[in-house]
Coordinates of C-alpha atoms and ligand atoms in Angstrom, one line a residue:
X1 CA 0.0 0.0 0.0
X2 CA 1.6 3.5 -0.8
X3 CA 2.2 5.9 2.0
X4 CA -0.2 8.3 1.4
X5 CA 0.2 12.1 2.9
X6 CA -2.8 14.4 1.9
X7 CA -4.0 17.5 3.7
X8 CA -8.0 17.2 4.7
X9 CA -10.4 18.3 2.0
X10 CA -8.9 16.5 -0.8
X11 CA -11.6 15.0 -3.4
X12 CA -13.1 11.4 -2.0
X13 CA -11.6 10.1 -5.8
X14 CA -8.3 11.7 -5.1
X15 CA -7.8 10.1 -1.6
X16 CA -9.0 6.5 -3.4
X17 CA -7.1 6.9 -6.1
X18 CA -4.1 7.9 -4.1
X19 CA -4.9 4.6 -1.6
X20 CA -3.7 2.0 -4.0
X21 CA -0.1 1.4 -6.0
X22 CA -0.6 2.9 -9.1
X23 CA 0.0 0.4 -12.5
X24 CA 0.7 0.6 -16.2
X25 CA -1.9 0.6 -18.7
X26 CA -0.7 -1.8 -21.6
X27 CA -3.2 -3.3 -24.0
X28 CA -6.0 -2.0 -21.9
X29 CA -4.9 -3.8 -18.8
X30 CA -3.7 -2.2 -15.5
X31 CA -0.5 -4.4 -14.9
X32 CA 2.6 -4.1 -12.2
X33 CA 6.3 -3.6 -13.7
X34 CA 7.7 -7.1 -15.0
X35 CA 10.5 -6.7 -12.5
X36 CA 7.4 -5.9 -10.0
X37 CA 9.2 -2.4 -8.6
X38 CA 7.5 0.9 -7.6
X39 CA 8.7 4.4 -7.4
X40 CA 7.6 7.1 -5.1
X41 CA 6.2 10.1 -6.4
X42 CA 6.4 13.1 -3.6
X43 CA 4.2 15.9 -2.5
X44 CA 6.5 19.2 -3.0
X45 CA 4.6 21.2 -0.6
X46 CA 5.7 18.9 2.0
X47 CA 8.5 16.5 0.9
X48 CA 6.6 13.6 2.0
X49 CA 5.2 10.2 -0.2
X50 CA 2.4 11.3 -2.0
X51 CA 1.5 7.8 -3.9
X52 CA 3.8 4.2 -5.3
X53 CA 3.8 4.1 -8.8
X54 CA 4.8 1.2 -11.0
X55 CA 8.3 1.5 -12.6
X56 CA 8.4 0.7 -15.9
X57 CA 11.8 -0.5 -17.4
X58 CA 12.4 -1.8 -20.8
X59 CA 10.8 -4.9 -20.8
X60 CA 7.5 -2.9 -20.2
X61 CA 8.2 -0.5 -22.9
X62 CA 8.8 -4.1 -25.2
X63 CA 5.2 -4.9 -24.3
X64 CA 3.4 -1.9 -24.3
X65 CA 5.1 -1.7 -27.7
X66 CA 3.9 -4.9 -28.8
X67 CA 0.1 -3.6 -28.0
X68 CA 0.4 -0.8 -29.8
X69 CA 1.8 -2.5 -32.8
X70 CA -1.0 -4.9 -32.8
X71 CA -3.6 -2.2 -32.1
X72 CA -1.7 -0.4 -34.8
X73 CA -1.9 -3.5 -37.5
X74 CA -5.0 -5.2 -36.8
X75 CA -6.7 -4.2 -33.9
X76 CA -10.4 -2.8 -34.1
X77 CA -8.5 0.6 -34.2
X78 CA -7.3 0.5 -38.0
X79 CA -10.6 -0.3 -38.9
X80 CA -12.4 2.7 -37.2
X81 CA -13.4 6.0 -39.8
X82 CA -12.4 9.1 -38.9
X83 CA -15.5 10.2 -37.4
X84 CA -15.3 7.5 -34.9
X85 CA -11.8 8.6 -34.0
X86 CA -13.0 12.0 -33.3
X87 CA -16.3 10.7 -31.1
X88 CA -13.7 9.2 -29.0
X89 CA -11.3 12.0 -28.9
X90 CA -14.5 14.2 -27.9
X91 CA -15.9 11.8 -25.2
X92 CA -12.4 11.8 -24.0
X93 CA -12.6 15.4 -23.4
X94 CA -16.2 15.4 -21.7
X95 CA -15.4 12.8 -18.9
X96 CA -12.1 14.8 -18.3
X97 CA -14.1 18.0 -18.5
X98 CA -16.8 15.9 -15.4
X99 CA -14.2 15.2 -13.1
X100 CA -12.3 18.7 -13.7
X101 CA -12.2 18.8 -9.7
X102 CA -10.1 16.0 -9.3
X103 CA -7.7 16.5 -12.0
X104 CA -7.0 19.6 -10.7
X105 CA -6.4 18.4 -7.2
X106 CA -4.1 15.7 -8.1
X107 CA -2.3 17.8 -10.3
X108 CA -1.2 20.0 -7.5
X109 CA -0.7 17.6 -4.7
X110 CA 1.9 16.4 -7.4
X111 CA 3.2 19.1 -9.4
X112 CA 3.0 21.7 -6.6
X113 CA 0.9 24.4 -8.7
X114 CA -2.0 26.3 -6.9
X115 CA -5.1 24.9 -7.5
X116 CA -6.7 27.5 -9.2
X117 CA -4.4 27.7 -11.9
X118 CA -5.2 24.1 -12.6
X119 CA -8.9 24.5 -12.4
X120 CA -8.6 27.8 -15.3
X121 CA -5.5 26.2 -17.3
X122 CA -4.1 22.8 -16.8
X123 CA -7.4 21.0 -17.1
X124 CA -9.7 23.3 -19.4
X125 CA -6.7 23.7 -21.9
X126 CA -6.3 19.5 -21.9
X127 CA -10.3 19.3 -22.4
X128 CA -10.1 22.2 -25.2
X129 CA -6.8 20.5 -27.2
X130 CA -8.7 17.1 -27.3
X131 CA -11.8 18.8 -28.7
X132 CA -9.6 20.8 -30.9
X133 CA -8.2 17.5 -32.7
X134 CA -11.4 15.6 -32.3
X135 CA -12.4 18.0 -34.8
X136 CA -9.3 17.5 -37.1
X137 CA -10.3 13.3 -37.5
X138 CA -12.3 13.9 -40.3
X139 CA -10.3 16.3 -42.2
X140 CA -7.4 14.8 -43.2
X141 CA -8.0 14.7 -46.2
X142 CA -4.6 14.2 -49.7
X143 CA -5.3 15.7 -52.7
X144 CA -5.7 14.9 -56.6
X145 CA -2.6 16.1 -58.6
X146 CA -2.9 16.2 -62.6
X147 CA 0.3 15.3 -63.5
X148 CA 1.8 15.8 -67.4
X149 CA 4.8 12.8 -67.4
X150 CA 6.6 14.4 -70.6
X151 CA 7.9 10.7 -71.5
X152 CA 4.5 9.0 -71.2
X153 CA 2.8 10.8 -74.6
X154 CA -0.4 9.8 -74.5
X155 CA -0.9 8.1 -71.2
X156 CA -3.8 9.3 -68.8
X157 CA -3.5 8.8 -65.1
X158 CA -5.0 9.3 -62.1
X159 CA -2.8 10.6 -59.4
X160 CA -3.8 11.7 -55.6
X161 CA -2.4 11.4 -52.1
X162 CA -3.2 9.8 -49.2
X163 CA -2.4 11.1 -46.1
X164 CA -1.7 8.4 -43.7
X165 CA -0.8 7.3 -40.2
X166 CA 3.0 7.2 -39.1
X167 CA 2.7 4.3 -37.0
X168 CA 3.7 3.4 -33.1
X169 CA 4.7 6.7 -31.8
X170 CA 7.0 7.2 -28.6
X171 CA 6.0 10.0 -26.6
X172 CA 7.8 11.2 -23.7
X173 CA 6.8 14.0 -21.3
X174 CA 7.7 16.5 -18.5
X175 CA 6.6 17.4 -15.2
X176 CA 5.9 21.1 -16.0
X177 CA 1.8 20.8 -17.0
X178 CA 1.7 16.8 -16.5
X179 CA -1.9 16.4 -17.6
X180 CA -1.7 19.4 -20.8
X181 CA 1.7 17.8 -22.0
X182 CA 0.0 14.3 -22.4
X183 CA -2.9 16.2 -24.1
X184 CA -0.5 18.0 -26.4
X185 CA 0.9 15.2 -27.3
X186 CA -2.1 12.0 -27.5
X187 CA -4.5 14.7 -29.1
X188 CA -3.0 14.8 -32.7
X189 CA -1.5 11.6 -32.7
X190 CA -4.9 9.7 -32.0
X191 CA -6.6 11.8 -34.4
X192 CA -4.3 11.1 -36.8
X193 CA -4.5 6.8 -36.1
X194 CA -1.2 6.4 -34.4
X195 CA -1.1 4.4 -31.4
X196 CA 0.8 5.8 -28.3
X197 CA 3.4 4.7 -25.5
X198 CA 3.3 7.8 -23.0
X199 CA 6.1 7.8 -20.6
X200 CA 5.1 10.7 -18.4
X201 CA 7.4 12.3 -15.9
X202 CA 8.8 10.7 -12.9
X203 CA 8.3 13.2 -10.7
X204 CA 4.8 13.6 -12.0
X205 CA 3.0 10.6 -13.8
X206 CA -0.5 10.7 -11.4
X207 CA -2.4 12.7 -13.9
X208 CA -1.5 10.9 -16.6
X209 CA -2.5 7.6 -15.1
X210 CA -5.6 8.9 -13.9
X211 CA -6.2 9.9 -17.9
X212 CA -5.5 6.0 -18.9
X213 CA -8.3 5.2 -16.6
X214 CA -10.7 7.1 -18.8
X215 CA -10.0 5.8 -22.8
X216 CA -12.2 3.0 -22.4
X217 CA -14.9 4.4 -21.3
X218 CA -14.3 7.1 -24.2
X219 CA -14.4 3.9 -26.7
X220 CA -11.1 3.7 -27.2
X221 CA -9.8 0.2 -28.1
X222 CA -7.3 -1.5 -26.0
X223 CA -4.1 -0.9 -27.0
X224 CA -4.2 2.3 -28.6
X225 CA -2.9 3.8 -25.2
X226 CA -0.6 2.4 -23.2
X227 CA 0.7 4.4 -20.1
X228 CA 4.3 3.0 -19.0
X229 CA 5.3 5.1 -15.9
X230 CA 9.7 5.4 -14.9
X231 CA 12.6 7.0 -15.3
X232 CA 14.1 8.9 -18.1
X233 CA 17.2 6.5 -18.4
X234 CA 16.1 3.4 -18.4
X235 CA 11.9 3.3 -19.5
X236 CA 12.5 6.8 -21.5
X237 CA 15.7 5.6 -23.1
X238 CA 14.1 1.7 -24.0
X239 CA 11.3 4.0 -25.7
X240 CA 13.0 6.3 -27.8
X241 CA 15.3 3.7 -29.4
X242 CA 12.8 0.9 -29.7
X243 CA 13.2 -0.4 -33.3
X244 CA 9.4 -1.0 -33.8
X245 CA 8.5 2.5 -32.3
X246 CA 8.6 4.9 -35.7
X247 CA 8.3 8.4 -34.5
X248 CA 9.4 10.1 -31.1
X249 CA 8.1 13.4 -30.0
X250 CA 9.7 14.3 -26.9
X251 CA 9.2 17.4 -24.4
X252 CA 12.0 18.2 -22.2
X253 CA 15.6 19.8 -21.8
X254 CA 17.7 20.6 -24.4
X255 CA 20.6 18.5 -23.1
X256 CA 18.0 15.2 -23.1
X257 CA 16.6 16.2 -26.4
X258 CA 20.1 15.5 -27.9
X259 CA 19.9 12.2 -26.5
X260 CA 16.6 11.5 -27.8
X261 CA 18.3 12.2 -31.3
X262 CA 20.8 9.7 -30.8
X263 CA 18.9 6.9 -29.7
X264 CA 16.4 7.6 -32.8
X265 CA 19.3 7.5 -34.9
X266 CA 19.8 3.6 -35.7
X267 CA 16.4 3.5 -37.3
X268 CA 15.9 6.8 -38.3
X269 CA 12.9 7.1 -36.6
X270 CA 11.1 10.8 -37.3
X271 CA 11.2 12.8 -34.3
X272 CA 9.8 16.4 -32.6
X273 CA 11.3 18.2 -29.9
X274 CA 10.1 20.7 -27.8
X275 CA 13.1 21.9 -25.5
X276 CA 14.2 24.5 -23.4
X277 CA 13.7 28.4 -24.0
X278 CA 15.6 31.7 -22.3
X279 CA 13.0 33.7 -23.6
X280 CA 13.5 37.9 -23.6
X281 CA 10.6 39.7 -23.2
X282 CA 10.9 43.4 -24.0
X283 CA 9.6 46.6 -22.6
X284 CA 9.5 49.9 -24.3
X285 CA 9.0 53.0 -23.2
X286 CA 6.3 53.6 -25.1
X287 CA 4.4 50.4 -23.9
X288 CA 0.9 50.5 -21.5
X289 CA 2.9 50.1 -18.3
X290 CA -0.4 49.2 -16.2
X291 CA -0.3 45.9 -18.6
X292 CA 3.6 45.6 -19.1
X293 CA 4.2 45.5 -15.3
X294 CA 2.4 42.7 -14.5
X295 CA 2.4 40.9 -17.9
X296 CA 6.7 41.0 -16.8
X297 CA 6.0 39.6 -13.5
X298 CA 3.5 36.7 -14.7
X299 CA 5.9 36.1 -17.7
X300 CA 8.4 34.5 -15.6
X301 CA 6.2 33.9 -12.2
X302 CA 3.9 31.8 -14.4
X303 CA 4.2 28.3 -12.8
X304 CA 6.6 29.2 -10.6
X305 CA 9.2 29.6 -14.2
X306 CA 9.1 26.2 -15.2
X307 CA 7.6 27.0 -18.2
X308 CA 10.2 26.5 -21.2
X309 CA 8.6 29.7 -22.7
X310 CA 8.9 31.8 -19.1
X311 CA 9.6 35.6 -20.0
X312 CA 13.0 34.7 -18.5
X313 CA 15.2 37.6 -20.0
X314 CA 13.2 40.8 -19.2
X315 CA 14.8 43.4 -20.8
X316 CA 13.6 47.5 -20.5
X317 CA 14.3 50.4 -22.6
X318 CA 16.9 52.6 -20.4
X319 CA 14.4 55.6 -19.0
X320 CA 12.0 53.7 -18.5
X321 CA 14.3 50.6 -16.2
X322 CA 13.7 52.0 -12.6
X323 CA 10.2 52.6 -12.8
X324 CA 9.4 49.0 -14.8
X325 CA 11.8 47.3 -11.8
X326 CA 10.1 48.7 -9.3
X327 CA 6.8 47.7 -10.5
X328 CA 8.0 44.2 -11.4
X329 CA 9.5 44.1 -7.6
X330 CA 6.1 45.1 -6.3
X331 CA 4.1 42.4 -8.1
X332 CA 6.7 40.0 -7.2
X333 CA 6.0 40.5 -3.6
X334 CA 2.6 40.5 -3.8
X335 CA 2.8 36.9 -4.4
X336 CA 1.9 34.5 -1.9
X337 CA 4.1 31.6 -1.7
X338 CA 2.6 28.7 -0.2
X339 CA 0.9 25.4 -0.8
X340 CA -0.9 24.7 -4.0
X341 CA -3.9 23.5 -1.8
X342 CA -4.4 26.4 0.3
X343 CA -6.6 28.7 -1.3
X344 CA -4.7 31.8 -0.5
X345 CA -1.6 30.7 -2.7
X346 CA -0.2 32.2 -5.8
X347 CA 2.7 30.4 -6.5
X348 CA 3.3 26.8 -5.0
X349 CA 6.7 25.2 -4.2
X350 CA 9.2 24.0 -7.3
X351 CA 8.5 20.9 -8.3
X352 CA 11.5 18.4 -6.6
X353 CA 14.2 18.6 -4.4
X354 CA 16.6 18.7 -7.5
X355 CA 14.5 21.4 -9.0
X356 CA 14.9 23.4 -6.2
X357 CA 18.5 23.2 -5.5
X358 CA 19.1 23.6 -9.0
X359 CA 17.5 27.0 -8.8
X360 CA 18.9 28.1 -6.0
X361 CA 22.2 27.4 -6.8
X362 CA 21.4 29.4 -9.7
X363 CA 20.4 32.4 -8.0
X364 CA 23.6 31.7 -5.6
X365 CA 26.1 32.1 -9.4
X366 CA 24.2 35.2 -10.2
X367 CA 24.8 36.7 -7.2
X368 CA 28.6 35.6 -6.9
X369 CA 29.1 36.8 -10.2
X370 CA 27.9 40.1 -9.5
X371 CA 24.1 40.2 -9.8
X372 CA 22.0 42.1 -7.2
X373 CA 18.5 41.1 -6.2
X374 CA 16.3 43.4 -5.9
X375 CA 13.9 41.3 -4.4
X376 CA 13.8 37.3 -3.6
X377 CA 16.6 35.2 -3.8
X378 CA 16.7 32.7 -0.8
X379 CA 14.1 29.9 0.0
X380 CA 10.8 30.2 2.1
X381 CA 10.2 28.4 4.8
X382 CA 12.5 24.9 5.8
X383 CA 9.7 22.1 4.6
X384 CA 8.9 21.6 1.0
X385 CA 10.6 23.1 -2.1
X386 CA 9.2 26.8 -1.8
X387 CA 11.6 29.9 -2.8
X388 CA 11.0 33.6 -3.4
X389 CA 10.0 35.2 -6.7
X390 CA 13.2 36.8 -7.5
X391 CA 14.3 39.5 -9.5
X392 CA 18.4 39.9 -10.6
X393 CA 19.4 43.8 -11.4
X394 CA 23.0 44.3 -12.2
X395 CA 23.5 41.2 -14.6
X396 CA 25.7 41.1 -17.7
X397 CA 25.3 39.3 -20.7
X398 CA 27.6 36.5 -20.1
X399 CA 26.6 35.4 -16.7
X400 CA 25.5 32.7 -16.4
X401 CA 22.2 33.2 -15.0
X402 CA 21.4 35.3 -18.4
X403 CA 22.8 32.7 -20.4
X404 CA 21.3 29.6 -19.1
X405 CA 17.6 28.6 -18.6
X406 CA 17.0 28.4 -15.0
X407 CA 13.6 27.2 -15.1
X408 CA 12.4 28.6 -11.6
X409 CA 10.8 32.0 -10.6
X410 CA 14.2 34.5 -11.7
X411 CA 14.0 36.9 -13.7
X412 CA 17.0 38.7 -15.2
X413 CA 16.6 42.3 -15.9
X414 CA 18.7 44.7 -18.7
X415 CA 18.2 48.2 -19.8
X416 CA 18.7 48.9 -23.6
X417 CA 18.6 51.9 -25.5
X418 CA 17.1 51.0 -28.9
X419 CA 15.4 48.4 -31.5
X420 CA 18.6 47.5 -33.5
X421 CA 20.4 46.6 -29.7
X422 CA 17.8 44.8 -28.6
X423 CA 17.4 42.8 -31.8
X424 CA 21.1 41.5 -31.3
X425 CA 20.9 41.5 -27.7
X426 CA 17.5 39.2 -27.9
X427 CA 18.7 36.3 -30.3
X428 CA 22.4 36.8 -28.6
X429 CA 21.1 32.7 -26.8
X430 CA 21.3 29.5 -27.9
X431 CA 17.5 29.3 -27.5
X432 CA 14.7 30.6 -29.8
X433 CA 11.2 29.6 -28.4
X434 CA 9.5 32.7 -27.1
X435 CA 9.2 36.3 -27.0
X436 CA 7.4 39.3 -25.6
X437 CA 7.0 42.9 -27.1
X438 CA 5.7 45.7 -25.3
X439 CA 4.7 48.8 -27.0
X440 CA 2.1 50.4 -28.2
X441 CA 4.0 51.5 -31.5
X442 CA 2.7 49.1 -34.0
X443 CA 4.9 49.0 -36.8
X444 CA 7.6 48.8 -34.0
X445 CA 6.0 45.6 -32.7
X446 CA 5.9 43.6 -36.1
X447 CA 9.1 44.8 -37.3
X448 CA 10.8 43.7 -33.9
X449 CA 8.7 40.4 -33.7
X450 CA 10.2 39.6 -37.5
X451 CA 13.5 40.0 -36.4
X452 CA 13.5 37.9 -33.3
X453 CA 14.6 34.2 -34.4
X454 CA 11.5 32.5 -31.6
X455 CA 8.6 30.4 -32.5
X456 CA 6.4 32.4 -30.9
X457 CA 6.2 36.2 -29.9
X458 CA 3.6 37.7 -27.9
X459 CA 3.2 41.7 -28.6
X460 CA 1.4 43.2 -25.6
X461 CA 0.8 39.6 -23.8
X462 CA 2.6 36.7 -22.8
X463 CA 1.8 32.9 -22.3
X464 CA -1.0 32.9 -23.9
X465 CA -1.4 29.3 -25.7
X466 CA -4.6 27.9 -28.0
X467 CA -4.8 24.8 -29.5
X468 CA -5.7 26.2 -32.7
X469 CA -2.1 28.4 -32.2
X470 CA 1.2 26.2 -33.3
X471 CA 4.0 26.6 -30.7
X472 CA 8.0 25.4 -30.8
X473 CA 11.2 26.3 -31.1
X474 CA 14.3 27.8 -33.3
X475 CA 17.4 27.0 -33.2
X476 CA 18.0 24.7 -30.0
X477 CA 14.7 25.0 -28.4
X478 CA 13.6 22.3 -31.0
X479 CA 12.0 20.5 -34.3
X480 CA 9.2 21.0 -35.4
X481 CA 5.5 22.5 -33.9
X482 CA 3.2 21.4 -31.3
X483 CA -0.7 22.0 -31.6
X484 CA -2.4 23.8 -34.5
X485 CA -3.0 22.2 -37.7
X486 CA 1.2 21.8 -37.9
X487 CA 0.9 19.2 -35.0
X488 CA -0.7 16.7 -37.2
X489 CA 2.2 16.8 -39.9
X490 CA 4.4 15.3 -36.7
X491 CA 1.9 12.2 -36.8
X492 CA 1.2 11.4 -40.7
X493 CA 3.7 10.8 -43.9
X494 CA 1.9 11.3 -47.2
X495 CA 2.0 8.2 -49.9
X496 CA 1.3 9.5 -53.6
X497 CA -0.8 6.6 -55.4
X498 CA -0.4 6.7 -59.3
X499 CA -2.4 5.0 -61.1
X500 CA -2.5 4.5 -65.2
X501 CA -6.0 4.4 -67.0
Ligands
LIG601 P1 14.0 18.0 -16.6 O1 15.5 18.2 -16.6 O2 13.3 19.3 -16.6 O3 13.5 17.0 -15.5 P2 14.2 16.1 -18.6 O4 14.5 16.5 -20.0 O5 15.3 15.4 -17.8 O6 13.6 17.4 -18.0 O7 12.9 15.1 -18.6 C1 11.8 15.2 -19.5 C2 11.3 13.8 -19.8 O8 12.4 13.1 -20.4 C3 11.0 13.0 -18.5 O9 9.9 12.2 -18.9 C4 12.2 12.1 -18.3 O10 12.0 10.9 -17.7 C5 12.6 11.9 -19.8 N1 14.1 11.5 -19.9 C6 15.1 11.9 -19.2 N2 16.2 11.3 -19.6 C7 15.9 10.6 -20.7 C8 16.6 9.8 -21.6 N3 17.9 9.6 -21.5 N4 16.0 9.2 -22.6 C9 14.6 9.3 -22.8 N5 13.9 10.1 -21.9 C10 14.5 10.7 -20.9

């Protein structure tokens, strides 16, 4: 039985589902580890065992592979039309959408966030992206192409594409949005026909398991998702070199991405990444300051800045740097740092004990190397992985706090004196994910936002996502685009058929 810590007035369906060792869904059956080990998964508010969870290790991924295969080939799956894909994908979203409550809850008794972000984000935007690609099933339509073969005089054909299904796809996720990472990834490639191994995070698989628990009853045959909780190294690293999986799409760090590439390497398996981000978001003088303020404090506050898009480089036009740090200091103490459960909370604790000492010993460089802070920069309270919203004044370009993403609630701030500097000074990263503009100079927005080498650039907001809006990286933020009508690419491969009359 797992050790199970929760606070009072947790959700009768959270405490049972927290009661019992969590399994892997393969082939439509809830099964232990063949080597019959369990991880712990902890609560970060509190450090303490928050549920057991089945640790998957290759031989898992070999079966769950196996399923999908045969779901893939000749299950009742590859038989289905498009419109019954897209039923499923919609009845998916209304039983997430009736137990909203308790996917929230047990997304923040594991991830850490406060609750009522996960009731207005996490679970609304997972509900939203299935619906999204439940719509896309029946519109996947190839074309008919007239072609003129020059050497064929004569000949008549009929020629048109077919846009088909990749396969068994791999897809391997992060701890940052548990439940709207799974969506972001299952929603296009089920409404394409793939079949799915998820290997969700290790320091936060609950909500994705809790999501298994749903596809049947959304008419989804066995098979077609199979849920293999572990680590990255051994269950992660099976997956993304298994010879029978033939397409990876991995969220995660940069440095693991690279790894992901390797290991797809002996079969050329087609992969996506979505990877880290050091994102500058820019403030001009001439910008709405009662919107840029706070839009520069939730930019990198946002989930406590382990977002890979988190406003993490906050740069501010020279006579306007005082004023916008002062404002950015005053909504950063205005947050309330505290558990995800209690109501009062604004921003929750990091997500692990590495997490957390990773970010503070990046807050400990910055200042050794110079930086100020001109607010935050040391942990709150001596239980669970809580620290301050922090702000760093004083940096330089080449510190390393600028330079690499932190993924915790630090900010680095730099003045800058006009467009053509802050053009350089914004793609001077190995990143390119994300960008903010603030201004209220219009051609000054768009000529700036062309110039920035980021998948995405918010002018006058930041972080805001749709399913409907592609989102992914230059340079070494990533391959290829997540959501949108783009997302679906990642999960077909087009055959042309030819055919003489
Ligand atoms: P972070 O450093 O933020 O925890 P990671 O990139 O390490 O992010 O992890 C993201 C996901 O990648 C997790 O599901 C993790 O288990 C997985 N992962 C980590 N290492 C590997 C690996 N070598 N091969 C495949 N997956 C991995």
């Amino acid at each position: 039985m797992a050790a199970v810590v929760v606070d009072e007035g947790v959700h009768a369906d959270v405490r049972t589902f927290l009661s019992q060792d969590r399994m892997m869904l393969i082939d439509g059956k809830w099964v232990p580890a063949a080597s019959g080990a369990c991880f712990e998964v902890v609560n970060p508010a509190t450090g303490d065992v928050l549920a057991r969870v089945a640790e998957g290790d290759k031989e898992d991924i070999d079966r769950a592979v196996a399923a999908a295969t045969r779901a893939f080939e000749s299950g009742p799956w590859s038989k289905m039309t498009p419109s019954e894909r897209g039923k499923c994908l919609w009845r998916l979203a209304d039983l997430l959408e009736e137990h909203l409550d308790e996917f929230a809850q047990l997304e923040t008794l594991d991830n850490g966030k406060p609750l009522g972000v996960a009731m207005v984000a996490d679970v609304p935007l997972a509900v939203d992206h299935f619906r999204y690609y439940a719509g896309w099933a029946t519109k996947l339509n190839g074309e008919s192409i007239d072609i003129s073969v020059p050497f064929a005089p004569g000949a008549e054909f009929h020629t048109y594409t077919r846009r088909e299904p990749i396969g068994v796809v791999g897809q391997i996720i992060p701890w940052n949005f548990p439940l709207l990472m799974a969506a972001w990834k299952l929603g296009p490639a089920l409404a394409t026909g793939c079949t799915v191994v998820l290997k969700p995070a290790e320091q936060t698989p609950l909500t994705a398991l809790r999501l298994g628990e749903l596809f049947s009853a959304a008419g989804f045959p066995d098979g077609v998702v199979n849920i293999v909780p572990g680590f990255g190294e051994t269950a992660g690293a099976a997956l993304s070199g298994h010879p029978e999986v033939a397409k990876v799409a991995f969220t995660g760090s940069t440095e693991v991405g690279k790894l992901i590439v390797k290991a797809a390497a002996n079969d050329l398996k087609k992969i996506t990444l979505e990877l880290g981000g050091k994102s500058p978001n820019v403030v001009f003088a001439d910008s709405d300051l009662s919107s840029a303020v706070p839009g520069a404090a939730s930019a990198i506050f946002f989930n406590h800045g382990q977002a890979c898009c988190a406003g993490s480089r906050l740069y501010i036009e020279q006579k306007i740097f005082d004023q916008v740090i002062d404002g950015v200091v005053e909504n950063a103490k205005g947050i309330k740092v505290g558990s995800g459960m209690d109501p009062e909370s604004t921003m929750g604790p990091l997500v692990s004990q590495e997490q957390f000492d990773r970010v503070t010993g990046y807050m400990e460089s910055g200042m050794s190397q110079g930086a100020e802070a001109a607010c935050g920069g040391k942990r709150v309270g001596n239980r669970g992985y809580f620290v301050e919203p922090t702000v760093l004044v004083n940096t330089k370009p080449d510190m390393t706090v600028v330079q690499e993403e932190i993924f915790g609630p630090v900010v680095t701030a730099m003045p800058f004196s006009d467009i053509d500097e802050i053009a350089a000074v914004a793609n001077d990263t190995i990143y390119g994910l994300a960008a903010g503009i603030w201004t209220q100079d219009i051609s000054k927005a768009h000529k700036l936002a062309s110039r920035i080498k980021a998948g995405t650039v918010w002018v006058n907001c930041y972080n805001i996502f749709d399913a409907a809006m592609p989102f992914g990286g230059y340079k070494q933020s990533g391959w290829g685009r997540e959501m949108g009508a783009q997302a679906l690419e990642n999960y077909l491969q087009t055959k042309a058929v030819c055919v003489q009359l």
